[in-house]
């Protein structure tokens, strides 16, 4: 059985990621990319679907673990009745070579260790052919994939596993170096494990030391930014929502989705977090990824894309996997890529405006791209859509979506730069006014005086916490105050915010899920906006307390079982944490900064 979600650590090298449980079992690894088929899929099945267990043979061994400062290099210290040792797990930065290195080092006494490597490709479905070569290299091959393992420790085949038993004392080191390669080529070149470790630590130290100070929460912000960097795909600049698929939003439920893709919407939030923290190069790379991914006809704009901007992300089920704690189906691909979500247009124009305000020089074609997209939006903004939560029920006129459409035209009309056609400015301002009037007439509850989830509904939705962070209405407008109050009354569960009432049937799925952590951080920013600083601080501290011992967050939290839910670690949660921390540190909303930045709050110096 897989470990609790919060018991996993993430290893990463900005190409893919692995999850390692506290007990030493690596239960998830996709090679060579985040979205490749997993060769360790025990996370969603069992050990027969692939894993790599490396730990002391003593079942009573106790461990502590930490990331080596400023990195995704994991150090686990094991203590047994006979001694103490540590395991250093990391993913090397080795050019195009992708893999995992695990180094066992003795500290005191002697500790007996056992390694059990069970490789299963294609998400645990394909059994490889295993060979040991003359130089001691072990290779496992099936179809297009090959994994090579090199270690000075003797490896024996037991059943369908490759097993090593060994012991370490003070000064002893037992490295295991595993790398992926195409099966039609020779095995990947050997890596020196010590040098690879030094290079990885240097990479992470150089990156994390560039982080701007964010006040008393600098440590937790730094860790979240390292997670975001680890979720980036360095060859293209894309950032995946999470490195996993089908970790459930409800234990035993069917709200299980593949998050190993890049959401265009996240551009605005990631851009804001990276710029505020001083990571201008990464912000520019993410901007460029967005520009390439959305190129073409505005009618073909997608909600999400592959790591390099791929558009075909067909969704299918892996029937041979039993699911995390029985939550089925296990899905690969994401059908939301074919949905119509109106808010994407507003987020993208907001990203353009935000980038310019922070000194990012847009490419010459940016004006033309924006004008074409806004012409298309002018034709479609009255249509219902699937909304920010990617519902699988009937499309609706979601208020958040309409406000984001308003935002697109309002921000475009406000842009101040040479050569902008005044005709466009007048037209965009007129359409923005028309959309705003429509929302105020149809999207406000006449009894409670708050915004509603959709036109004609009295339901609430936590996405309205983003509506209140725009300058759609002033912060002291009664409808803004009433919306925050209504969400507190209806959507707070155990002190955390849920997205919406799933019993309403709006999403076309069975009811039930955890409380959504990004929404809870948005409430922190709303408290900052409203001047409720004590409440903002208290909620932020409670949310930060949900991170695991390594500072990682998933998408949702179940206050009843006190467990994390959903794909892990979740970029959206960590972005929301970073922006909330900057909001508290500077006294204004960092998320609102995406949509409506006071010039005095604009950090300068981002270059194209």
Coordinates of C-alpha atoms in Angstrom, one line a residue:
X1 CA 0.0 0.0 0.0
X2 CA 1.3 3.5 -0.9
X3 CA 2.2 5.9 1.9
X4 CA 0.2 8.9 2.9
X5 CA 0.5 11.7 0.5
X6 CA 2.2 13.9 3.1
X7 CA 4.8 11.3 3.7
X8 CA 6.4 11.8 0.3
X9 CA 9.3 13.9 -0.8
X10 CA 9.9 15.2 -4.3
X11 CA 13.2 14.9 -6.2
X12 CA 13.6 16.9 -9.4
X13 CA 16.0 18.1 -12.0
X14 CA 13.7 20.4 -14.1
X15 CA 12.9 17.6 -16.5
X16 CA 10.9 15.1 -14.4
X17 CA 10.4 14.2 -10.8
X18 CA 10.3 11.3 -8.4
X19 CA 8.3 10.7 -5.1
X20 CA 10.1 9.0 -2.3
X21 CA 8.2 7.9 0.8
X22 CA 9.5 8.3 4.4
X23 CA 10.1 4.5 4.5
X24 CA 12.7 4.8 1.6
X25 CA 10.4 3.5 -1.2
X26 CA 10.5 5.5 -4.4
X27 CA 6.9 4.9 -5.6
X28 CA 6.6 7.3 -8.6
X29 CA 9.0 8.1 -11.4
X30 CA 8.3 9.0 -15.0
X31 CA 11.2 8.9 -17.5
X32 CA 12.4 10.9 -19.3
X33 CA 9.8 13.7 -18.9
X34 CA 7.1 14.5 -16.4
X35 CA 4.4 13.3 -18.8
X36 CA 6.2 10.0 -19.8
X37 CA 5.0 6.6 -18.7
X38 CA 5.9 5.8 -15.2
X39 CA 8.5 3.1 -14.5
X40 CA 7.6 3.2 -10.8
X41 CA 3.8 3.3 -10.3
X42 CA 3.4 1.8 -6.9
X43 CA 1.9 5.1 -5.8
X44 CA -1.2 4.2 -7.8
X45 CA -1.0 0.4 -7.4
X46 CA 1.4 -1.7 -5.4
X47 CA 5.0 -2.8 -5.5
X48 CA 4.3 -5.1 -8.4
X49 CA 3.7 -1.9 -10.5
X50 CA 7.2 -0.7 -9.9
X51 CA 9.2 0.9 -7.1
X52 CA 12.7 1.2 -5.6
X53 CA 12.9 0.5 -1.9
X54 CA 16.2 1.4 -0.2
X55 CA 16.3 1.3 3.6
X56 CA 17.9 -0.5 6.5
X57 CA 17.0 -4.2 6.8
X58 CA 16.0 -3.5 10.5
X59 CA 12.2 -3.0 10.5
X60 CA 12.5 -1.0 13.6
X61 CA 14.9 1.5 12.1
X62 CA 13.9 5.2 12.8
X63 CA 14.5 8.0 10.4
X64 CA 14.6 11.8 10.1
X65 CA 14.8 13.6 6.8
X66 CA 15.5 17.0 5.3
X67 CA 16.3 18.7 2.1
X68 CA 19.9 19.9 2.0
X69 CA 19.4 23.7 2.3
X70 CA 18.0 25.4 -0.7
X71 CA 17.8 22.3 -2.9
X72 CA 15.7 19.3 -3.8
X73 CA 18.4 16.9 -2.6
X74 CA 16.9 14.7 0.1
X75 CA 19.0 13.5 3.1
X76 CA 17.4 10.7 5.2
X77 CA 19.3 9.7 8.4
X78 CA 18.5 6.2 9.6
X79 CA 19.2 5.0 13.2
X80 CA 19.1 1.3 14.1
X81 CA 20.2 -0.7 17.1
X82 CA 23.6 -1.2 15.5
X83 CA 24.5 2.2 14.1
X84 CA 23.6 5.2 12.1
X85 CA 23.7 5.9 8.3
X86 CA 22.2 8.3 5.8
X87 CA 20.8 8.0 2.3
X88 CA 21.2 11.0 -0.1
X89 CA 18.6 10.9 -2.9
X90 CA 18.7 13.3 -5.9
X91 CA 18.2 13.7 -9.6
X92 CA 21.4 14.9 -11.3
X93 CA 21.7 17.8 -13.7
X94 CA 23.5 16.0 -16.4
X95 CA 22.5 17.5 -19.8
X96 CA 20.1 15.4 -21.6
X97 CA 20.7 12.4 -19.3
X98 CA 17.8 11.9 -16.8
X99 CA 17.8 9.6 -13.8
X100 CA 18.1 9.1 -10.1
X101 CA 21.1 8.7 -7.8
X102 CA 21.0 7.2 -4.3
X103 CA 24.1 7.2 -2.1
X104 CA 24.2 5.3 1.2
X105 CA 26.8 6.6 3.7
X106 CA 27.8 5.1 7.0
X107 CA 28.0 7.5 10.0
X108 CA 28.6 5.3 13.1
X109 CA 28.5 1.6 14.0
X110 CA 27.3 -0.6 11.1
X111 CA 24.0 -0.6 9.4
X112 CA 22.6 -3.4 7.2
X113 CA 20.8 -2.1 4.1
X114 CA 18.6 -3.7 1.5
X115 CA 17.7 -2.4 -2.0
X116 CA 14.8 -3.8 -3.9
X117 CA 14.5 -2.5 -7.5
X118 CA 11.3 -3.3 -9.3
X119 CA 11.1 -1.7 -12.7
X120 CA 7.8 -1.8 -14.6
X121 CA 7.4 0.5 -17.6
X122 CA 4.2 1.9 -19.1
X123 CA 2.7 2.8 -15.7
X124 CA 3.5 -0.6 -14.1
X125 CA 2.2 -2.7 -17.0
X126 CA 5.3 -3.7 -19.0
X127 CA 7.8 -6.1 -17.5
X128 CA 11.3 -5.4 -18.9
X129 CA 14.1 -7.7 -20.0
X130 CA 16.9 -7.4 -17.5
X131 CA 20.6 -8.0 -18.3
X132 CA 23.9 -7.6 -16.5
X133 CA 26.7 -6.5 -18.8
X134 CA 30.5 -7.3 -18.6
X135 CA 31.2 -4.0 -16.9
X136 CA 28.6 -4.7 -14.2
X137 CA 26.0 -2.4 -15.7
X138 CA 22.4 -3.7 -15.2
X139 CA 20.0 -2.7 -18.0
X140 CA 16.2 -3.1 -18.1
X141 CA 14.7 -2.8 -21.6
X142 CA 11.1 -2.9 -22.9
X143 CA 9.9 -1.2 -26.1
X144 CA 11.5 2.2 -26.5
X145 CA 12.7 2.5 -22.9
X146 CA 15.9 1.4 -21.2
X147 CA 17.1 2.0 -17.7
X148 CA 20.7 1.4 -16.7
X149 CA 21.8 0.9 -13.1
X150 CA 25.4 1.1 -12.0
X151 CA 26.6 0.3 -8.4
X152 CA 29.6 -1.4 -6.8
X153 CA 27.2 -3.4 -4.7
X154 CA 26.3 -6.9 -5.8
X155 CA 22.9 -7.3 -7.4
X156 CA 20.9 -10.5 -7.5
X157 CA 17.7 -11.4 -9.2
X158 CA 15.0 -12.6 -6.9
X159 CA 11.7 -13.3 -8.5
X160 CA 11.0 -10.2 -10.6
X161 CA 13.1 -7.9 -8.5
X162 CA 16.8 -6.8 -8.5
X163 CA 18.0 -7.1 -4.9
X164 CA 21.1 -5.9 -3.1
X165 CA 22.1 -6.6 0.5
X166 CA 25.0 -4.7 2.0
X167 CA 26.3 -2.9 5.1
X168 CA 28.0 0.4 5.7
X169 CA 30.2 1.7 8.5
X170 CA 31.9 5.1 9.1
X171 CA 33.3 6.4 5.9
X172 CA 31.7 3.8 3.7
X173 CA 29.8 4.9 0.7
X174 CA 27.5 2.7 -1.5
X175 CA 26.2 4.7 -4.6
X176 CA 23.4 3.6 -6.9
X177 CA 23.3 5.5 -10.2
X178 CA 20.2 4.9 -12.4
X179 CA 19.7 6.6 -15.8
X180 CA 17.2 6.4 -18.6
X181 CA 18.1 6.0 -22.3
X182 CA 16.4 5.0 -25.6
X183 CA 16.5 1.3 -25.9
X184 CA 18.0 1.3 -29.4
X185 CA 21.2 3.1 -28.2
X186 CA 24.0 2.1 -25.9
X187 CA 23.5 2.6 -22.2
X188 CA 23.9 6.1 -20.9
X189 CA 27.4 7.2 -20.1
X190 CA 28.4 6.6 -16.4
X191 CA 28.2 9.4 -14.0
X192 CA 30.5 10.0 -11.0
X193 CA 28.0 10.1 -8.1
X194 CA 30.1 12.4 -5.9
X195 CA 30.6 14.9 -8.7
X196 CA 27.0 14.7 -9.7
X197 CA 25.9 15.4 -6.1
X198 CA 28.3 18.4 -5.9
X199 CA 27.0 19.8 -9.3
X200 CA 23.3 19.4 -8.2
X201 CA 23.9 21.1 -4.8
X202 CA 25.7 24.0 -6.6
X203 CA 22.9 24.3 -9.1
X204 CA 20.2 24.6 -6.4
X205 CA 22.4 26.9 -4.2
X206 CA 23.0 29.3 -7.1
X207 CA 19.3 29.3 -7.9
X208 CA 17.8 29.6 -4.4
X209 CA 20.2 32.3 -3.2
X210 CA 18.7 34.7 -5.7
X211 CA 15.4 34.8 -3.9
X212 CA 14.2 38.2 -2.7
X213 CA 13.5 38.6 1.0
X214 CA 9.8 38.1 1.9
X215 CA 9.9 39.0 5.6
X216 CA 9.3 36.5 8.4
X217 CA 8.1 33.8 5.9
X218 CA 11.2 33.9 3.7
X219 CA 12.1 30.2 4.5
X220 CA 8.7 28.8 3.5
X221 CA 8.5 31.1 0.4
X222 CA 12.0 30.0 -0.6
X223 CA 10.9 26.3 -0.3
X224 CA 7.8 26.9 -2.4
X225 CA 9.8 28.6 -5.1
X226 CA 12.2 25.7 -5.2
X227 CA 9.2 23.4 -5.7
X228 CA 8.0 25.6 -8.6
X229 CA 11.5 25.5 -10.1
X230 CA 11.5 21.7 -9.7
X231 CA 8.2 21.5 -11.5
X232 CA 9.6 23.5 -14.5
X233 CA 10.6 21.8 -17.7
X234 CA 13.8 23.6 -18.4
X235 CA 14.1 22.8 -22.1
X236 CA 10.9 24.9 -22.9
X237 CA 10.1 27.0 -19.8
X238 CA 6.8 25.3 -19.1
X239 CA 5.7 24.5 -15.6
X240 CA 3.6 21.5 -14.8
X241 CA 0.7 21.7 -12.3
X242 CA 2.0 18.7 -10.4
X243 CA 4.3 15.7 -11.2
X244 CA 1.6 13.1 -10.5
X245 CA -1.7 11.9 -11.9
X246 CA -4.9 10.6 -10.2
X247 CA -4.0 11.3 -6.6
X248 CA -7.7 11.7 -5.4
X249 CA -9.5 14.8 -4.3
X250 CA -11.6 12.5 -2.2
X251 CA -10.4 9.2 -0.8
X252 CA -12.1 6.4 -2.7
X253 CA -13.6 8.9 -5.1
X254 CA -13.4 9.4 -8.9
X255 CA -12.2 13.0 -9.0
X256 CA -8.8 11.9 -10.1
X257 CA -7.0 13.9 -12.8
X258 CA -3.7 14.0 -14.6
X259 CA -1.9 17.3 -13.7
X260 CA 1.4 16.7 -15.6
X261 CA 0.7 19.5 -18.0
X262 CA 1.0 23.2 -18.3
X263 CA -2.1 25.4 -17.7
X264 CA -2.1 28.7 -19.6
X265 CA -4.1 30.3 -16.7
X266 CA -1.2 29.6 -14.3
X267 CA 0.9 32.0 -16.3
X268 CA -0.4 35.0 -14.5
X269 CA 0.1 33.5 -11.0
X270 CA 3.5 32.0 -11.7
X271 CA 4.7 35.2 -13.4
X272 CA 3.7 37.3 -10.4
X273 CA 5.3 34.9 -7.9
X274 CA 8.6 34.7 -9.8
X275 CA 8.9 38.4 -10.5
X276 CA 8.1 39.3 -6.9
X277 CA 10.8 36.9 -5.7
X278 CA 13.4 38.2 -8.2
X279 CA 13.4 35.4 -10.7
X280 CA 13.3 37.5 -13.9
X281 CA 14.9 34.9 -16.2
X282 CA 12.3 32.3 -15.2
X283 CA 9.5 34.8 -15.6
X284 CA 10.7 35.6 -19.1
X285 CA 11.0 31.9 -20.0
X286 CA 7.4 31.3 -18.8
X287 CA 6.2 34.3 -20.7
X288 CA 7.8 33.0 -23.9
X289 CA 6.3 29.5 -23.3
X290 CA 2.9 31.1 -23.1
X291 CA 3.4 33.1 -26.3
X292 CA 4.5 30.0 -28.3
X293 CA 1.8 27.7 -26.8
X294 CA -1.1 30.1 -27.6
X295 CA 0.1 31.1 -31.1
X296 CA -2.4 30.6 -33.9
X297 CA -6.1 31.1 -34.2
X298 CA -7.8 32.5 -31.0
X299 CA -10.6 30.0 -31.5
X300 CA -8.1 27.2 -30.9
X301 CA -6.8 28.6 -27.6
X302 CA -6.6 25.7 -25.1
X303 CA -6.9 25.6 -21.3
X304 CA -3.7 23.4 -21.0
X305 CA -0.9 22.2 -23.1
X306 CA 1.9 19.7 -23.1
X307 CA 5.4 20.5 -21.8
X308 CA 6.5 21.9 -25.2
X309 CA 3.1 23.2 -26.1
X310 CA 1.6 20.0 -27.4
X311 CA -2.2 20.2 -28.0
X312 CA -3.4 16.6 -28.2
X313 CA -3.8 15.5 -24.6
X314 CA -6.4 12.7 -25.0
X315 CA -7.6 11.3 -21.7
X316 CA -7.8 7.5 -21.1
X317 CA -7.9 5.2 -18.1
X318 CA -5.2 2.7 -16.8
X319 CA -7.5 -0.1 -15.8
X320 CA -4.7 -2.3 -14.4
X321 CA -3.9 0.1 -11.6
X322 CA -6.2 -0.1 -8.5
X323 CA -5.7 3.6 -7.7
X324 CA -4.4 5.4 -4.7
X325 CA -6.2 3.8 -1.7
X326 CA -8.7 2.4 -4.2
X327 CA -9.6 5.7 -5.8
X328 CA -10.4 4.9 -9.5
X329 CA -10.2 5.5 -12.3
X330 CA -6.5 6.2 -12.8
X331 CA -6.4 8.7 -15.7
X332 CA -3.7 9.7 -18.2
X333 CA -4.2 12.8 -20.3
X334 CA -6.7 15.5 -19.5
X335 CA -10.0 16.1 -21.5
X336 CA -10.2 19.6 -20.0
X337 CA -7.8 20.6 -22.9
X338 CA -10.8 20.5 -25.1
X339 CA -13.0 22.7 -22.9
X340 CA -14.1 26.3 -23.4
X341 CA -13.0 28.4 -20.5
X342 CA -13.7 32.1 -21.0
X343 CA -11.4 33.3 -18.2
X344 CA -8.3 32.2 -20.1
X345 CA -8.5 35.3 -22.3
X346 CA -8.5 37.7 -19.3
X347 CA -5.7 35.9 -17.7
X348 CA -3.5 36.1 -20.8
X349 CA -4.1 39.8 -21.4
X350 CA -3.6 40.3 -17.7
X351 CA -0.2 38.5 -18.1
X352 CA 0.7 40.8 -21.0
X353 CA -0.1 43.9 -18.9
X354 CA 1.6 42.6 -15.8
X355 CA 4.7 41.8 -17.8
X356 CA 4.9 45.3 -19.2
X357 CA 4.4 47.0 -15.8
X358 CA 7.3 45.0 -14.6
X359 CA 9.6 46.1 -17.4
X360 CA 9.3 43.0 -19.6
X361 CA 9.6 44.2 -23.2
X362 CA 7.0 42.4 -25.3
X363 CA 7.9 41.2 -28.8
X364 CA 6.6 43.3 -31.7
X365 CA 3.9 40.8 -32.6
X366 CA 2.4 41.0 -29.1
X367 CA 0.1 43.9 -30.1
X368 CA -1.3 42.0 -33.1
X369 CA -1.8 38.8 -31.1
X370 CA -3.6 40.7 -28.4
X371 CA -5.9 42.6 -30.9
X372 CA -6.8 39.4 -32.7
X373 CA -7.6 37.6 -29.4
X374 CA -9.7 40.5 -28.2
X375 CA -11.7 40.6 -31.4
X376 CA -12.5 37.0 -30.9
X377 CA -13.4 37.5 -27.3
X378 CA -15.8 40.3 -28.3
X379 CA -17.7 37.7 -30.2
X380 CA -17.8 35.0 -27.6
X381 CA -18.0 36.6 -24.1
X382 CA -21.7 36.2 -23.9
X383 CA -21.4 32.3 -24.3
X384 CA -21.6 30.0 -21.2
X385 CA -18.4 28.1 -20.4
X386 CA -16.9 25.3 -18.2
X387 CA -15.2 27.8 -15.9
X388 CA -12.0 27.8 -13.9
X389 CA -12.8 24.5 -12.2
X390 CA -13.2 22.6 -15.5
X391 CA -16.7 21.3 -14.7
X392 CA -17.9 18.3 -16.6
X393 CA -21.5 19.3 -16.3
X394 CA -23.5 21.7 -18.4
X395 CA -21.7 25.0 -19.3
X396 CA -22.9 28.1 -17.4
X397 CA -22.4 31.8 -17.3
X398 CA -19.8 31.8 -14.5
X399 CA -19.3 35.2 -12.9
X400 CA -15.6 34.6 -12.5
X401 CA -15.3 33.9 -16.2
X402 CA -17.3 37.1 -17.1
X403 CA -15.2 39.2 -14.8
X404 CA -12.0 37.9 -16.5
X405 CA -13.5 38.8 -19.9
X406 CA -14.1 42.3 -18.5
X407 CA -10.5 42.3 -17.2
X408 CA -9.1 41.5 -20.7
X409 CA -10.7 44.5 -22.3
X410 CA -10.2 46.8 -19.3
X411 CA -6.4 46.0 -19.1
X412 CA -5.9 46.3 -22.8
X413 CA -7.6 49.7 -22.8
X414 CA -5.3 50.9 -19.9
X415 CA -2.1 49.9 -21.6
X416 CA 0.1 52.9 -22.2
X417 CA 2.6 52.4 -25.0
X418 CA 3.6 54.1 -28.3
X419 CA 1.7 53.0 -31.4
X420 CA -1.4 51.7 -29.7
X421 CA -4.4 52.5 -32.0
X422 CA -6.8 54.8 -30.2
X423 CA -9.7 53.1 -32.1
X424 CA -8.8 49.9 -30.3
X425 CA -8.7 51.7 -27.0
X426 CA -12.2 53.2 -27.4
X427 CA -13.7 49.9 -28.5
X428 CA -12.1 47.9 -25.7
X429 CA -13.2 50.4 -23.1
X430 CA -16.8 50.3 -24.5
X431 CA -16.9 46.5 -24.4
X432 CA -15.5 46.4 -20.9
X433 CA -18.3 48.7 -19.8
X434 CA -20.9 46.5 -21.5
X435 CA -19.6 43.4 -19.8
X436 CA -19.5 45.1 -16.4
X437 CA -23.1 46.2 -16.6
X438 CA -24.1 42.7 -17.6
X439 CA -22.4 41.2 -14.6
X440 CA -23.8 43.6 -12.1
X441 CA -27.3 43.0 -13.5
X442 CA -27.2 39.2 -13.6
X443 CA -24.3 38.1 -11.3
X444 CA -25.3 39.6 -7.9
X445 CA -27.6 37.9 -5.4
X446 CA -30.5 40.4 -4.9
X447 CA -31.0 39.2 -1.3
X448 CA -27.5 38.8 0.0
X449 CA -25.9 41.5 -2.1
X450 CA -23.0 39.3 -3.0
X451 CA -21.7 37.9 -6.3
X452 CA -22.9 34.4 -7.2
X453 CA -21.3 31.4 -8.9
X454 CA -23.2 31.9 -12.1
X455 CA -26.0 33.9 -13.6
X456 CA -29.4 33.0 -12.1
X457 CA -27.9 30.9 -9.3
X458 CA -27.7 31.6 -5.6
X459 CA -24.7 29.3 -5.1
X460 CA -21.3 30.6 -4.1
X461 CA -17.9 29.8 -5.6
X462 CA -14.4 30.5 -4.2
X463 CA -13.3 31.8 -7.6
X464 CA -15.1 34.9 -6.6
X465 CA -12.2 35.6 -4.2
X466 CA -10.3 36.4 -7.4
X467 CA -13.1 38.6 -8.6
X468 CA -12.8 40.7 -5.5
X469 CA -9.0 41.0 -6.0
X470 CA -9.5 42.8 -9.3
X471 CA -10.4 46.5 -9.4
X472 CA -13.8 45.5 -10.9
X473 CA -15.3 47.3 -7.8
X474 CA -13.5 49.2 -5.0
X475 CA -12.5 47.1 -2.0
X476 CA -15.0 48.9 0.2
X477 CA -17.9 48.4 -2.2
X478 CA -20.7 46.6 -0.3
X479 CA -20.9 43.9 -2.9
X480 CA -17.2 43.1 -2.4
X481 CA -17.6 43.0 1.4
X482 CA -20.7 40.9 1.2
X483 CA -19.0 38.4 -1.2
X484 CA -16.2 37.8 1.2
X485 CA -18.6 37.5 4.1
X486 CA -20.8 35.0 2.2
X487 CA -17.9 32.8 1.3
X488 CA -16.9 32.8 5.0
X489 CA -20.4 31.7 5.9
X490 CA -21.0 29.1 3.2
X491 CA -17.6 27.7 2.0
X492 CA -15.4 27.7 5.1
X493 CA -15.0 24.2 6.5
X494 CA -12.8 23.6 9.5
X495 CA -11.3 27.0 8.8
X496 CA -10.4 26.3 5.2
X497 CA -12.1 27.2 1.9
X498 CA -13.8 24.8 -0.4
X499 CA -14.2 25.6 -4.0
X500 CA -18.0 25.3 -4.2
X501 CA -20.8 23.0 -2.9
X502 CA -20.3 19.8 -4.9
X503 CA -23.8 18.7 -3.9
X504 CA -25.2 21.2 -6.3
X505 CA -24.4 19.0 -9.3
X506 CA -22.8 21.9 -11.2
X507 CA -19.7 19.8 -12.1
X508 CA -21.5 16.7 -13.3
X509 CA -19.6 14.5 -10.8
X510 CA -20.5 12.7 -7.6
X511 CA -20.3 15.1 -4.6
X512 CA -17.4 15.3 -2.2
X513 CA -13.8 16.6 -2.1
X514 CA -11.4 18.3 0.2
X515 CA -10.9 21.9 1.0
X516 CA -9.0 23.7 -1.7
X517 CA -5.7 25.2 -0.5
X518 CA -5.2 27.9 -3.2
X519 CA -8.7 29.3 -2.4
X520 CA -7.7 29.5 1.2
X521 CA -4.6 31.5 0.4
X522 CA -6.8 33.8 -1.8
X523 CA -8.9 34.5 1.3
X524 CA -5.7 35.6 3.1
X525 CA -5.1 38.1 0.3
X526 CA -8.7 39.3 0.5
X527 CA -8.2 39.9 4.3
X528 CA -5.1 41.9 3.4
X529 CA -7.1 43.9 0.8
X530 CA -9.8 44.6 3.4
X531 CA -7.4 45.6 6.1
X532 CA -8.2 42.5 8.3
X533 CA -4.5 41.9 8.9
X534 CA -4.8 39.8 12.1
X535 CA -7.2 37.4 10.4
X536 CA -4.9 37.3 7.3
X537 CA -1.9 36.4 9.4
X538 CA -3.8 33.8 11.5
X539 CA -5.2 32.0 8.4
X540 CA -1.8 32.1 6.6
X541 CA -0.1 30.5 9.6
X542 CA -2.7 27.8 9.8
X543 CA -2.3 27.1 6.1
X544 CA 1.5 27.0 6.3
X545 CA 1.1 24.5 9.2
X546 CA -0.4 22.0 6.6
X547 CA 2.9 21.6 4.8
X548 CA 4.6 18.3 5.4
X549 CA 7.9 18.1 7.2
X550 CA 9.7 19.1 4.0
X551 CA 7.5 22.2 3.2
X552 CA 5.4 20.5 0.5
X553 CA 1.7 21.0 -0.2
X554 CA -0.9 19.2 -2.3
X555 CA -4.0 20.7 -3.9
X556 CA -6.5 20.0 -1.1
X557 CA -6.8 19.2 2.6
X558 CA -9.3 17.0 4.4
X559 CA -9.8 18.6 7.9
X560 CA -11.7 15.5 9.1
X561 CA -8.9 13.0 8.5
X562 CA -6.3 15.8 8.7
X563 CA -4.7 14.5 5.5
X564 CA -3.5 16.1 2.3
X565 CA -5.5 15.3 -0.9
X566 CA -4.9 15.6 -4.6
X567 CA -1.9 15.7 -6.8
X568 CA 1.4 16.4 -5.0
X569 CA 3.2 18.7 -4.8
X570 CA 0.8 21.1 -6.4
X571 CA 2.2 24.2 -8.1
X572 CA -1.0 26.2 -7.7
X573 CA -0.9 25.8 -3.9
X574 CA 2.7 26.9 -3.7
X575 CA 2.2 29.9 -6.0
X576 CA -0.8 30.9 -3.9
X577 CA 1.4 30.5 -0.7
X578 CA 4.1 32.7 -2.2
X579 CA 1.7 35.4 -3.3
X580 CA -0.1 35.4 0.1
X581 CA 3.3 35.7 1.9
X582 CA 4.2 38.7 -0.3
X583 CA 0.8 40.3 0.3
X584 CA 1.3 40.0 4.1
X585 CA 4.9 41.3 3.9
X586 CA 4.0 44.3 1.8
X587 CA 0.4 45.0 2.9
X588 CA -1.2 44.6 -0.5
X589 CA -2.5 41.7 -2.6
X590 CA 0.2 40.1 -4.8
X591 CA -2.4 38.3 -6.7
X592 CA -4.3 41.5 -7.3
X593 CA -1.0 42.8 -8.5
X594 CA -1.5 40.6 -11.6
X595 CA -4.7 42.3 -12.4
X596 CA -4.4 45.9 -11.0
X597 CA -1.0 47.0 -10.0
X598 CA -0.5 50.3 -8.3
X599 CA 2.5 51.9 -9.9
X600 CA 4.2 52.4 -6.5
X601 CA 4.0 48.7 -5.9
X602 CA 5.7 47.6 -9.1
X603 CA 9.1 45.9 -8.7
X604 CA 11.3 47.0 -11.5
X605 CA 14.1 45.5 -13.6
X606 CA 12.7 42.6 -15.5
X607 CA 14.4 42.3 -18.8
X608 CA 13.2 40.4 -21.9

